Coordinates of C-alpha atoms and ligand atoms in Angstrom, one line a residue:
Chain A
X1077 CA -0.6 0.0 -0.1
X1078 CA 2.1 2.4 1.1
X1079 CA 5.9 1.5 1.2
X1080 CA 8.8 4.5 1.8
X1081 CA 12.4 3.0 1.0
X1082 CA 14.7 5.3 2.2
X1083 CA 13.8 8.7 1.5
X1084 CA 15.5 11.5 2.5
X1085 CA 15.3 15.3 2.2
X1086 CA 18.1 17.9 2.8
X1087 CA 18.2 21.9 3.4
X1088 CA 20.9 22.8 2.8
X1089 CA 23.8 20.2 4.6
X1090 CA 21.6 18.9 6.8
X1091 CA 19.3 15.9 6.8
X1092 CA 16.0 16.7 7.9
X1093 CA 14.6 13.2 7.1
X1094 CA 17.6 11.9 6.7
X1095 CA 16.7 7.8 5.2
X1096 CA 13.5 7.2 6.6
X1097 CA 11.8 3.5 5.1
X1098 CA 8.0 2.7 6.5
X1099 CA 5.9 0.2 4.2
X1100 CA 2.6 -0.1 5.2
X1101 CA 0.8 -2.7 4.5
X1102 CA -2.8 -3.6 5.8
X1103 CA -5.2 -1.3 7.7
X1104 CA -4.8 0.0 10.6
X1105 CA -4.4 3.1 12.7
X1106 CA 0.7 3.9 12.8
X1107 CA 1.0 6.8 15.3
X1108 CA 4.8 8.8 14.2
X1109 CA 6.1 10.3 17.0
X1110 CA 9.2 12.5 18.7
X1111 CA 10.9 15.4 19.0
X1112 CA 9.6 18.9 17.8
X1113 CA 11.2 19.2 14.1
X1114 CA 12.3 15.6 13.9
X1115 CA 11.4 15.8 10.3
X1116 CA 8.0 13.4 10.6
X1117 CA 5.9 16.6 8.6
X1118 CA 8.7 16.2 5.9
X1119 CA 8.2 12.4 6.1
X1120 CA 4.3 12.7 5.1
X1121 CA 5.2 15.6 2.5
X1122 CA 7.5 13.5 0.4
X1123 CA 5.4 10.5 0.9
X1124 CA 2.3 12.3 -0.3
X1125 CA 3.9 14.3 -3.5
X1126 CA 3.5 18.0 -1.5
X1127 CA 7.7 17.8 -1.2
X1128 CA 10.0 17.1 -3.6
X1129 CA 12.0 13.4 -2.3
X1130 CA 15.5 14.2 -2.5
X1131 CA 16.3 10.3 -2.0
X1132 CA 15.1 7.5 -2.2
X1133 CA 11.6 7.1 -3.3
X1134 CA 9.1 6.4 -2.2
X1135 CA 5.9 4.2 -3.3
X1136 CA 1.7 3.8 -3.6
X1137 CA -0.7 1.6 -4.1
X1138 CA 3.3 0.7 -6.0
X1139 CA 3.6 3.9 -8.2
X1140 CA 6.0 6.4 -8.0
X1141 CA 4.9 8.8 -5.8
X1142 CA 6.9 10.9 -8.5
X1143 CA 6.3 10.0 -11.3
X1144 CA 2.1 9.0 -11.2
X1145 CA -0.3 11.5 -12.5
X1146 CA -1.8 13.5 -8.9
X1147 CA -5.3 13.3 -9.4
X1148 CA -4.5 9.2 -9.9
X1149 CA -2.8 9.4 -7.1
X1150 CA -5.7 11.2 -4.8
X1151 CA -8.0 8.4 -5.8
X1152 CA -5.3 6.4 -3.4
X1153 CA -3.6 8.4 -0.6
X1154 CA -5.2 11.4 1.4
X1155 CA -3.3 13.7 3.6
X1156 CA -3.8 16.9 5.7
X1157 CA -1.2 19.2 6.9
X1158 CA -0.9 20.9 10.1
X1159 CA -2.5 25.0 8.6
X1160 CA -4.9 24.4 6.2
X1161 CA -7.4 26.8 3.9
X1162 CA -6.0 30.4 3.2
X1163 CA -9.3 31.2 1.7
X1164 CA -11.7 29.7 3.8
X1165 CA -14.4 31.7 3.8
X1166 CA -16.7 28.3 2.2
X1167 CA -19.6 25.9 3.8
X1168 CA -18.6 23.5 5.7
X1169 CA -20.4 21.3 2.7
X1170 CA -18.5 22.6 0.2
X1171 CA -15.7 21.9 1.6
X1172 CA -16.4 18.5 1.8
X1173 CA -17.6 18.7 -1.2
X1174 CA -14.3 19.1 -2.5
X1175 CA -13.2 16.0 -0.6
X1176 CA -15.1 14.3 -4.0
X1177 CA -12.4 16.5 -6.8
X1178 CA -10.6 13.7 -7.2
X1179 CA -13.7 12.1 -8.2
X1180 CA -16.0 13.4 -9.5
X1181 CA -13.6 16.6 -11.1
X1182 CA -16.4 18.8 -10.3
X1183 CA -19.4 17.5 -11.5
X1184 CA -21.4 15.8 -8.4
X1185 CA -23.2 12.8 -8.3
X1186 CA -25.9 11.6 -6.4
X1187 CA -22.8 8.9 -5.1
X1188 CA -20.7 11.7 -3.8
X1189 CA -23.6 13.8 -2.0
X1190 CA -24.0 10.6 -0.2
X1191 CA -20.0 10.7 0.6
X1192 CA -20.5 14.3 1.7
X1193 CA -23.5 13.1 4.1
X1194 CA -21.7 10.4 5.5
X1195 CA -18.4 12.9 6.3
X1196 CA -20.5 15.5 7.9
X1197 CA -22.1 12.4 9.7
X1198 CA -18.7 10.5 10.4
X1199 CA -17.1 14.0 12.3
X1200 CA -20.4 15.0 13.6
X1201 CA -20.9 17.9 11.5
X1202 CA -24.4 17.7 10.5
X1203 CA -25.5 20.5 12.3
X1204 CA -22.8 23.0 11.1
X1205 CA -23.1 21.6 7.6
X1206 CA -24.1 25.4 5.9
X1207 CA -21.3 27.1 8.4
X1208 CA -18.0 29.5 6.2
X1209 CA -15.1 27.8 7.4
X1210 CA -13.5 31.6 9.0
X1211 CA -16.6 31.2 11.1
X1212 CA -15.8 28.1 13.2
X1213 CA -13.5 27.7 15.9
X1214 CA -10.1 26.0 15.8
X1215 CA -11.2 23.1 16.8
X1216 CA -14.4 23.0 14.1
X1217 CA -12.7 23.7 11.5
X1218 CA -10.3 21.0 11.9
X1219 CA -12.8 18.1 12.0
X1220 CA -14.2 20.2 8.9
X1221 CA -10.8 19.0 7.0
X1222 CA -10.5 15.8 7.8
X1223 CA -14.2 15.6 7.1
X1224 CA -12.8 16.4 3.3
X1225 CA -10.2 13.9 3.6
X1226 CA -12.8 11.3 4.1
X1227 CA -15.0 12.3 1.5
X1228 CA -11.9 11.6 -0.4
X1229 CA -12.6 8.1 0.1
X1230 CA -9.4 6.7 -0.5
X1231 CA -7.6 3.6 1.0
X1232 CA -4.3 5.7 2.1
X1233 CA -4.6 8.7 4.9
X1234 CA -2.0 10.3 6.2
X1235 CA -2.4 13.5 9.2
X1236 CA -0.1 15.7 10.3
X1237 CA -1.1 16.5 13.9
X1238 CA -5.3 16.4 13.3
X1239 CA -5.0 17.3 17.1
X1240 CA -4.2 20.3 17.1
X1241 CA -6.5 22.6 18.0
X1242 CA -8.8 20.1 19.7
X1243 CA -9.3 20.1 23.5
X1244 CA -9.5 16.6 25.5
X1245 CA -13.1 15.8 24.8
X1246 CA -12.6 15.7 20.8
X1247 CA -9.0 14.7 20.7
X1248 CA -10.2 11.5 21.6
X1249 CA -13.1 11.7 19.8
X1250 CA -11.6 11.8 16.1
X1251 CA -9.3 9.8 17.6
X1252 CA -11.9 7.5 18.1
X1253 CA -12.9 7.7 14.5
X1254 CA -9.4 7.5 13.1
X1255 CA -10.0 3.4 15.3
X1256 CA -13.0 3.0 13.1
X1257 CA -11.5 4.7 9.5
X1258 CA -9.7 1.8 10.2
X1259 CA -11.8 -0.8 11.6
X1260 CA -15.2 -0.7 9.7
X1261 CA -13.6 0.3 6.5
X1262 CA -10.4 -0.6 6.4
X1263 CA -8.0 1.7 5.1
X1264 CA -4.6 2.3 6.4
X1265 CA -4.3 5.9 8.2
X1266 CA -0.4 7.4 9.6
X1267 CA -1.5 10.0 12.5
X1268 CA 1.7 12.1 13.5
X1269 CA 1.1 12.8 17.0
X1270 CA 2.9 14.9 20.3
X1271 CA 0.6 13.0 22.8
X1272 CA 2.3 9.8 23.2
X1273 CA -0.7 8.2 25.4
X1274 CA -3.2 8.9 22.0
X1275 CA -0.7 7.3 20.9
X1276 CA -0.1 4.1 23.3
X1277 CA -3.4 4.5 23.2
X1278 CA -4.5 4.6 20.4
X1279 CA -2.1 3.0 17.7
X1280 CA -1.6 -0.3 16.8
X1281 CA 2.1 0.8 16.0
X1282 CA 4.2 3.2 16.5
X1283 CA 7.1 5.1 15.3
X1284 CA 9.2 6.9 16.6
X1285 CA 11.9 9.9 14.6
X1286 CA 14.9 11.8 16.3
X1287 CA 16.6 14.0 14.1
X1288 CA 15.8 12.5 10.6
X1289 CA 16.0 9.5 11.5
X1290 CA 12.9 6.4 12.8
X1291 CA 14.9 5.0 15.5
X1292 CA 11.6 2.8 17.0
X1293 CA 8.6 0.9 15.4
X1294 CA 6.9 -1.3 15.8
X1295 CA 3.5 -2.1 18.9
X1296 CA 2.8 -0.3 21.5
X1297 CA 4.3 -2.8 23.9
X1298 CA 8.0 -2.7 21.6
X1299 CA 8.1 1.3 21.6
X1300 CA 6.1 3.3 24.1
X1301 CA 9.0 1.9 26.5
X1302 CA 11.5 3.7 29.2
X1303 CA 13.8 3.1 28.0
X1304 CA 12.8 4.2 24.1
X1305 CA 10.8 7.5 24.8
X1306 CA 14.4 8.8 26.9
X1307 CA 15.9 8.5 24.2
X1308 CA 13.2 10.0 21.2
X1309 CA 13.3 12.6 23.6
X1310 CA 16.4 12.7 25.8
X1311 CA 13.9 13.1 29.2
X1312 CA 13.4 10.8 32.0
X1313 CA 9.9 9.4 32.0
X1314 CA 7.4 6.5 33.9
X1315 CA 5.4 4.5 31.3
X1316 CA 3.0 2.2 32.7
X1317 CA -0.3 -0.6 32.3
X1318 CA -3.0 2.3 33.9
X1319 CA -5.9 -0.2 33.7
X1320 CA -4.5 -2.1 30.8
X1321 CA -3.6 1.1 28.4
X1322 CA 0.4 2.2 28.4
X1323 CA 0.8 5.4 29.7
X1324 CA 3.4 7.6 29.9
X1325 CA 4.2 10.2 32.0
X1326 CA 6.8 12.9 33.0
X1327 CA 9.4 13.3 36.4
X1328 CA 9.5 16.3 38.0
Chain B
X1493 CA -33.0 35.0 -1.8
X1494 CA -32.4 32.0 -4.3
X1495 CA -28.5 33.3 -6.5
X1496 CA -31.2 33.0 -9.1
X1497 CA -33.1 35.6 -7.9
X1498 CA -30.3 38.4 -7.0
X1499 CA -27.7 37.3 -9.9
X1500 CA -31.4 38.7 -12.3
X1501 CA -32.1 41.4 -10.7
X1502 CA -27.9 42.2 -10.7
X1503 CA -28.7 41.8 -13.9
X1504 CA -31.6 44.4 -14.0
X1505 CA -29.7 46.9 -11.9
X1506 CA -26.4 46.7 -14.8
X1507 CA -29.7 47.1 -17.4
X1508 CA -30.8 50.1 -15.9
X1509 CA -27.4 51.6 -15.7
X1510 CA -26.7 50.3 -18.3
X1511 CA -30.2 52.8 -19.9
X1512 CA -28.6 55.9 -17.7
X1513 CA -25.7 55.4 -19.1
X1514 CA -27.0 56.3 -22.9
X1515 CA -28.6 59.8 -21.8
X1516 CA -25.8 61.7 -19.1
X1517 CA -23.8 63.3 -20.4
X1518 CA -23.1 66.8 -22.4
X1519 CA -24.0 65.9 -25.7
X1520 CA -27.8 66.2 -26.6
X1521 CA -30.2 63.8 -25.7
X1522 CA -33.4 62.9 -23.7
X1523 CA -35.3 59.8 -22.6
X1524 CA -38.1 61.8 -23.9
X1525 CA -36.5 63.4 -27.0
X1526 CA -37.0 59.0 -28.1
X1527 CA -40.0 58.0 -26.7
X1528 CA -41.6 61.1 -28.9
X1529 CA -39.3 59.9 -31.8
X1530 CA -37.2 63.1 -32.1
X1531 CA -34.3 61.0 -32.8
X1532 CA -32.6 62.7 -36.0
X1533 CA -29.0 61.2 -38.1
X1534 CA -27.4 63.3 -35.7
X1535 CA -28.7 62.0 -32.5
X1536 CA -28.5 58.0 -33.8
X1537 CA -24.6 58.8 -34.4
X1538 CA -24.1 60.0 -31.4
X1539 CA -25.6 57.2 -30.0
X1540 CA -23.6 54.7 -31.8
X1541 CA -20.3 56.5 -32.0
X1542 CA -20.6 57.5 -28.6
X1543 CA -23.0 56.9 -25.8
X1544 CA -23.7 52.7 -26.3
X1545 CA -19.3 52.6 -26.7
X1546 CA -18.9 54.4 -24.1
X1547 CA -20.9 52.2 -22.1
X1548 CA -20.1 48.9 -22.7
X1549 CA -16.5 49.6 -21.8
X1550 CA -17.8 50.7 -18.5
X1551 CA -19.2 47.5 -18.1
X1552 CA -16.9 45.1 -19.8
X1553 CA -13.8 46.7 -18.1
X1554 CA -15.9 46.8 -14.4
X1555 CA -16.8 43.0 -14.7
X1556 CA -12.6 41.7 -16.0
X1557 CA -11.2 44.0 -13.2
X1558 CA -13.8 43.3 -10.6
X1559 CA -12.7 39.5 -11.9
X1560 CA -8.9 40.0 -12.4
X1561 CA -8.9 41.1 -8.8
X1562 CA -10.2 38.4 -7.4
X1563 CA -8.6 35.8 -9.4
X1564 CA -5.3 36.7 -7.8
X1565 CA -6.5 36.8 -4.6
X1566 CA -7.5 32.8 -4.6
X1567 CA -4.4 32.7 -6.3
X1568 CA -2.2 35.0 -3.6
X1569 CA -4.5 33.0 -0.9
X1570 CA -4.7 36.8 0.2
X1571 CA -7.2 39.3 0.0
X1572 CA -5.2 42.5 -0.4
X1573 CA -3.8 42.1 -3.4
X1574 CA -5.2 43.1 -7.6
X1575 CA -3.9 43.9 -10.4
X1576 CA -3.2 47.2 -9.9
X1577 CA -1.7 46.6 -6.5
X1578 CA 0.9 44.2 -7.3
X1579 CA 2.6 45.6 -10.3
X1580 CA 0.4 44.0 -13.4
X1581 CA -1.1 46.7 -14.4
X1582 CA 2.0 48.8 -14.3
X1583 CA 4.5 46.8 -15.9
X1584 CA 1.3 47.0 -19.5
X1585 CA 1.9 50.1 -19.0
X1586 CA 5.8 49.8 -19.1
X1587 CA 5.1 47.5 -22.3
X1588 CA 2.6 50.3 -23.9
X1589 CA 5.4 52.3 -23.5
X1590 CA 8.5 50.0 -24.5
X1591 CA 6.2 49.5 -27.7
X1592 CA 5.4 52.6 -29.2
X1593 CA 8.5 53.6 -28.7
X1594 CA 9.6 51.2 -31.1
X1595 CA 7.6 50.6 -32.7
X1596 CA 4.9 53.8 -32.9
X1597 CA 2.5 51.8 -35.6
X1598 CA 1.3 48.3 -34.6
X1599 CA -2.0 48.8 -34.1
X1600 CA -3.0 48.9 -30.7
X1601 CA -4.2 45.2 -30.8
X1602 CA 0.0 44.3 -31.3
X1603 CA 0.8 46.4 -28.5
X1604 CA -2.7 45.4 -25.8
X1605 CA 0.0 41.5 -27.0
X1606 CA 3.0 43.1 -25.6
X1607 CA 2.0 44.7 -22.7
X1608 CA -0.4 41.1 -21.9
X1609 CA 3.7 39.3 -22.0
X1610 CA 5.2 42.5 -19.5
X1611 CA 2.4 41.9 -17.5
X1612 CA 2.7 38.4 -16.9
X1613 CA 6.1 38.8 -16.1
X1614 CA 5.3 41.7 -14.2
X1615 CA 2.4 39.0 -12.5
X1616 CA 5.6 36.3 -12.0
X1617 CA 8.1 39.0 -10.7
X1618 CA 5.6 39.2 -7.9
X1619 CA 4.1 35.3 -7.1
X1620 CA 7.9 34.4 -6.7
X1621 CA 9.4 37.1 -4.5
X1622 CA 6.3 36.1 -2.4
X1623 CA 7.1 32.7 -2.5
X1624 CA 10.7 33.9 -2.1
X1625 CA 10.0 35.5 1.2
X1626 CA 7.7 33.1 2.5
X1627 CA 4.6 35.6 2.6
X1628 CA 1.8 33.7 3.1
X1629 CA -0.5 36.0 5.0
X1630 CA -1.2 40.3 6.2
X1631 CA 0.0 42.9 5.1
X1632 CA 3.2 42.2 4.0
X1633 CA 2.7 40.7 0.3
X1634 CA -0.1 43.1 -0.6
X1635 CA 3.4 46.2 0.5
X1636 CA 5.6 44.0 -1.7
X1637 CA 2.8 44.5 -4.7
X1638 CA 3.6 47.8 -3.5
X1639 CA 7.1 48.6 -4.3
X1640 CA 7.2 46.2 -7.0
X1641 CA 4.1 47.9 -8.5
X1642 CA 6.5 51.3 -7.5
X1643 CA 9.2 50.7 -8.9
X1644 CA 8.0 48.9 -12.8
X1645 CA 5.8 52.1 -12.0
X1646 CA 9.6 54.6 -12.3
X1647 CA 10.8 52.7 -14.9
X1648 CA 8.0 52.5 -17.4
X1649 CA 8.1 57.1 -16.5
X1650 CA 11.7 57.0 -17.4
X1651 CA 11.2 55.7 -20.2
X1652 CA 8.9 57.4 -21.4
X1653 CA 10.7 60.5 -20.1
X1654 CA 12.9 59.9 -21.9
X1655 CA 11.0 59.2 -25.9
X1656 CA 8.5 62.0 -24.9
X1657 CA 5.5 59.8 -24.1
X1658 CA 4.3 60.6 -21.1
X1659 CA 1.4 62.4 -21.9
X1660 CA 0.6 58.8 -23.7
X1661 CA 1.8 57.0 -20.7
X1662 CA -0.7 59.1 -18.2
X1663 CA -3.8 57.8 -20.7
X1664 CA -2.7 54.3 -19.7
X1665 CA -2.6 54.5 -15.8
X1666 CA -5.3 55.7 -14.9
X1667 CA -8.4 55.5 -16.3
X1668 CA -10.8 57.7 -18.3
X1669 CA -13.7 56.9 -21.0
X1670 CA -14.0 60.3 -22.6
X1671 CA -12.5 59.3 -25.4
X1672 CA -13.8 56.0 -26.1
X1673 CA -15.7 55.9 -29.2
X1674 CA -16.6 52.9 -31.7
X1675 CA -13.6 51.1 -32.6
X1676 CA -11.6 51.9 -29.8
X1677 CA -12.7 50.0 -26.9
X1678 CA -13.5 47.4 -29.2
X1679 CA -10.7 45.0 -27.4
X1680 CA -12.6 44.9 -24.3
X1681 CA -14.4 41.8 -25.1
X1682 CA -11.6 39.7 -24.8
X1683 CA -12.4 40.8 -21.1
X1684 CA -15.4 39.5 -20.8
X1685 CA -14.3 36.2 -23.1
X1686 CA -11.7 36.3 -20.3
X1687 CA -13.8 35.9 -17.1
X1688 CA -16.0 33.0 -18.8
X1689 CA -13.0 31.3 -19.1
X1690 CA -12.5 31.6 -15.0
X1691 CA -16.2 30.5 -14.6
X1692 CA -14.9 27.7 -16.8
X1693 CA -11.9 26.6 -14.5
X1694 CA -14.0 28.5 -11.2
X1695 CA -13.2 25.1 -9.0
X1696 CA -9.7 25.2 -9.4
X1697 CA -8.9 28.2 -8.7
X1698 CA -11.3 28.0 -5.6
X1699 CA -9.0 25.9 -4.6
X1700 CA -6.2 27.4 -5.6
X1701 CA -7.4 29.4 -2.1
X1702 CA -7.1 26.5 -0.5
X1703 CA -3.3 26.3 -0.9
X1704 CA -1.2 24.6 -2.9
X1705 CA -1.0 21.3 -0.5
X1706 CA -5.1 21.3 -0.2
X1707 CA -4.8 21.3 -4.3
X1708 CA -1.9 18.7 -4.6
X1709 CA -3.7 16.8 -2.6
X1710 CA -6.8 16.8 -4.6
X1711 CA -5.3 16.3 -7.8
X1712 CA -5.1 19.4 -8.9
X1713 CA -2.0 20.4 -11.2
X1714 CA -1.5 23.6 -9.1
X1715 CA 0.8 24.9 -10.7
X1716 CA -1.1 24.8 -13.9
X1717 CA -3.9 26.2 -13.0
X1718 CA -1.8 29.4 -11.6
X1719 CA -0.2 29.8 -14.3
X1720 CA -3.9 29.7 -16.1
X1721 CA -5.4 32.1 -13.8
X1722 CA -2.2 33.6 -14.1
X1723 CA -2.8 35.0 -18.6
X1724 CA -5.9 35.6 -17.3
X1725 CA -4.9 38.3 -15.3
X1726 CA -2.1 39.4 -16.8
X1727 CA -4.5 39.8 -20.7
X1728 CA -7.0 42.1 -18.8
X1729 CA -4.8 44.2 -17.5
X1730 CA -3.4 44.3 -20.4
X1731 CA -6.2 45.4 -22.3
X1732 CA -8.1 47.7 -19.9
X1733 CA -3.9 49.0 -19.7
X1734 CA -4.3 49.2 -23.5
X1735 CA -8.3 50.8 -24.4
X1736 CA -8.7 52.6 -20.4
X1737 CA -6.1 52.4 -17.9
X1738 CA -6.1 51.1 -15.4
X1739 CA -8.7 52.1 -12.7
X1740 CA -7.5 51.7 -9.8
X1741 CA -9.5 50.2 -6.6
X1742 CA -11.5 47.4 -8.4
X1743 CA -10.4 44.8 -8.5
X1744 CA -10.2 44.7 -5.2
X1745 CA -12.3 46.6 -3.2
X1746 CA -15.9 44.6 -5.0
X1747 CA -14.0 40.7 -4.8
X1748 CA -14.1 41.6 -0.6
X1749 CA -17.8 43.0 -0.4
X1750 CA -19.0 40.4 -2.3
X1751 CA -17.0 37.2 -1.0
X1752 CA -18.0 38.5 2.7
X1753 CA -21.9 38.0 1.8
X1754 CA -21.4 35.2 -0.5
X1755 CA -17.9 33.4 0.6
X1756 CA -15.5 32.0 -1.3
X1757 CA -16.6 29.7 -3.8
X1758 CA -15.7 30.6 -6.9
X1759 CA -18.1 28.7 -8.8
X1760 CA -21.3 30.9 -6.7
X1761 CA -19.8 34.1 -6.3
X1762 CA -17.3 34.7 -10.3
X1763 CA -20.8 35.9 -11.7
X1764 CA -21.3 38.9 -8.9
X1765 CA -18.3 39.2 -9.0
X1766 CA -18.4 40.7 -12.2
X1767 CA -21.4 43.0 -12.3
X1768 CA -21.1 43.8 -8.6
X1769 CA -17.4 45.6 -10.4
X1770 CA -19.4 46.1 -13.7
X1771 CA -22.0 48.5 -12.0
X1772 CA -19.7 50.6 -9.1
X1773 CA -17.7 51.1 -12.5
X1774 CA -19.9 52.5 -15.1
X1775 CA -22.2 54.2 -12.0
X1776 CA -18.3 56.4 -11.2
X1777 CA -18.4 57.2 -14.3
X1778 CA -21.7 58.7 -14.9
X1779 CA -21.3 60.8 -11.3
X1780 CA -17.5 61.9 -12.8
X1781 CA -20.4 63.2 -16.0
X1782 CA -22.6 64.7 -14.1
X1783 CA -21.0 66.5 -10.7
X1784 CA -19.1 69.4 -13.0
X1785 CA -21.4 68.3 -15.8
X1786 CA -20.9 69.9 -18.4
X1787 CA -17.6 69.3 -17.5
X1788 CA -16.2 65.3 -16.3
X1789 CA -14.4 64.1 -13.7
X1790 CA -12.2 60.8 -14.9
X1791 CA -13.7 57.8 -13.0
X1792 CA -10.2 56.7 -11.9
X1793 CA -10.4 60.2 -10.2
X1794 CA -13.8 58.8 -8.6
X1795 CA -12.9 55.2 -7.7
X1796 CA -10.0 55.9 -5.8
X1797 CA -11.7 57.8 -3.6
X1798 CA -14.7 55.0 -3.6
X1799 CA -12.2 52.4 -3.6
X1800 CA -9.9 53.2 -0.8
X1801 CA -12.9 55.0 1.6
X1802 CA -14.8 51.3 1.0
X1803 CA -11.0 49.6 1.4
X1804 CA -10.4 51.2 4.8
X1805 CA -13.8 50.6 6.0
X1806 CA -13.4 46.7 5.2
X1807 CA -10.3 47.1 6.9
X1808 CA -10.6 48.3 10.1
X1809 CA -14.2 46.4 10.4
X1810 CA -11.3 43.8 10.6
X1811 CA -11.3 41.5 7.4
X1812 CA -8.1 39.3 8.0
X1813 CA -6.1 38.9 5.1
X1814 CA -5.9 35.5 4.4
X1815 CA -8.3 33.1 6.2
Ligands
ADP2573 N1 11.4 25.7 4.7 C1 12.8 24.9 5.7 N2 13.6 25.0 4.5 C2 14.2 25.0 5.6 N3 14.0 24.1 6.9 C3 13.0 23.6 6.9 C4 12.0 24.2 6.0 N4 11.5 23.4 7.1 C5 12.0 22.8 8.4 N5 12.7 22.0 8.1 C6 13.5 22.2 9.0 O1 13.2 21.2 8.7 C7 12.8 19.7 10.6 C8 12.0 18.5 10.5 O2 11.3 19.3 10.0 P1 9.9 19.0 10.6 O3 9.6 18.1 9.3 O4 8.5 19.6 10.4 O5 9.5 18.0 11.8 P2 8.6 18.2 12.6 O6 7.1 18.1 11.7 O7 8.8 16.5 13.4 O8 8.1 18.7 14.3 C9 12.7 20.9 11.3 O9 14.4 20.8 11.6 C10 12.3 22.4 10.5 O10 13.3 23.3 10.6
MG2574 MG1 4.9 18.7 12.5

């Protein structure tokens, strides 16, 4: 489904992503964690052809992302960056409708409208459908963009810090939704998270990055450990199992 | 009110303005005269050679400049830009000066094409600048545009001064309909065709307004859409500069007013932006013709005053540059 082979990005002399390799084949939720500047966004952007790749290659469904037509990729992989919507006085419904662009090229069919309604319902945006994006709170707007990506209906979905701007209630419901997308709709979801506990609570697999390199990659039990987290973040932590849920606490 | 009804209402308003445009001015021509059947050959000539072309020119220029402003705003994801504040119109003026120096006898159409080339180059410099400086937001974007426009304007002035073309440059850089006669404005119809083109590609421009990442994610050939938009904007700027001269603020004020009320979905707002732009420019021209009748105040001057006032009000009400 997604295959990144030794992806590298240079800014000047520094490798901000350094030979990162990642393969995702089955539906599920993969969390990428790591300190600010570790290269998480850059890695995601290269896989999603938003940034040119300096070295290495990336494939989606076996298609090289640098050589495949944008419209073909847009039906297979979707990505949501951290900041979105510059000129965004669109209604929530219109925005989600643009998620259907790769399929409809602007002519929405009944099937497209059904997908839009589905995405609206999935993110509990029904009551806000007619509101303009610039009249929403940051969290509501974030949910509208996620709904757009969902309406795009690709098997692979990349989300860069989708919990930004969300309070804990909406953060949890966003992650439950990500979980449902994987479990019920069979999506392959990669999500960048800065809260380790959200990763350990909701992900099947955790990828830890530091200084552009992938330094750990495996199931939650293997990556969310005191040794790994301390090495990745350079910070002493306690990892405890609380009611069957692995939690990471910082030390004072 | 539904969009359709609003659109009909807008068109009706334009029709009223159009009729008014036929009867305001220095020559004698009144509605009573026409209704009473008292039209002589002389009056007919006035109507067809001067009044209709002039009124049509105002409508066409207004509609296309407003749409050009909207496109410029979508392509740079910033609400405070328009062709005459980012160097597009100034570059078109420079192009007119250069081509007039080199080929004084060239037909207007050829000169306009050269001016479009210059306009496109100037706009590309602007786009490259804001990308290089990583400017996305706020008032810095129009500020960079104004500086660039100033530099290009200065170059045009220098050349025009050397070549004794200052008077022509004045005509190209300040909008005025008083010289419009049949045979001297028809290029402006190209503007209407370009507006239709913009409407056809409206979804793509709306997506471009959401930024490069969102566009690429949805499979849009972002760079091609930007290129198409810049060509449309440059051609519109060039046809207006070559025929009636730049009219400031139309491209700034009209899209801002319309998108505040109706949102940024291009497919929905482009028709309204065109109608409102046409109405505003024709209205300003009518005002300019009647305020000190029988003398005229050029539309550029009226628009400068009215536009600046509306624009200041928009900023004061706190409309962010983007978002
Ligand atoms: N356009 C750029 N020019 C120069 N350096 C950049 C650019 N974009 C990102 N970087 C640098 O690359 C590194 C990785 O950034 P990023 O992928 O955004 O990290 P993360 O998402 O993990 O916080 C950072 O050190 C950042 O400063
Ligand atoms: Mg990041």
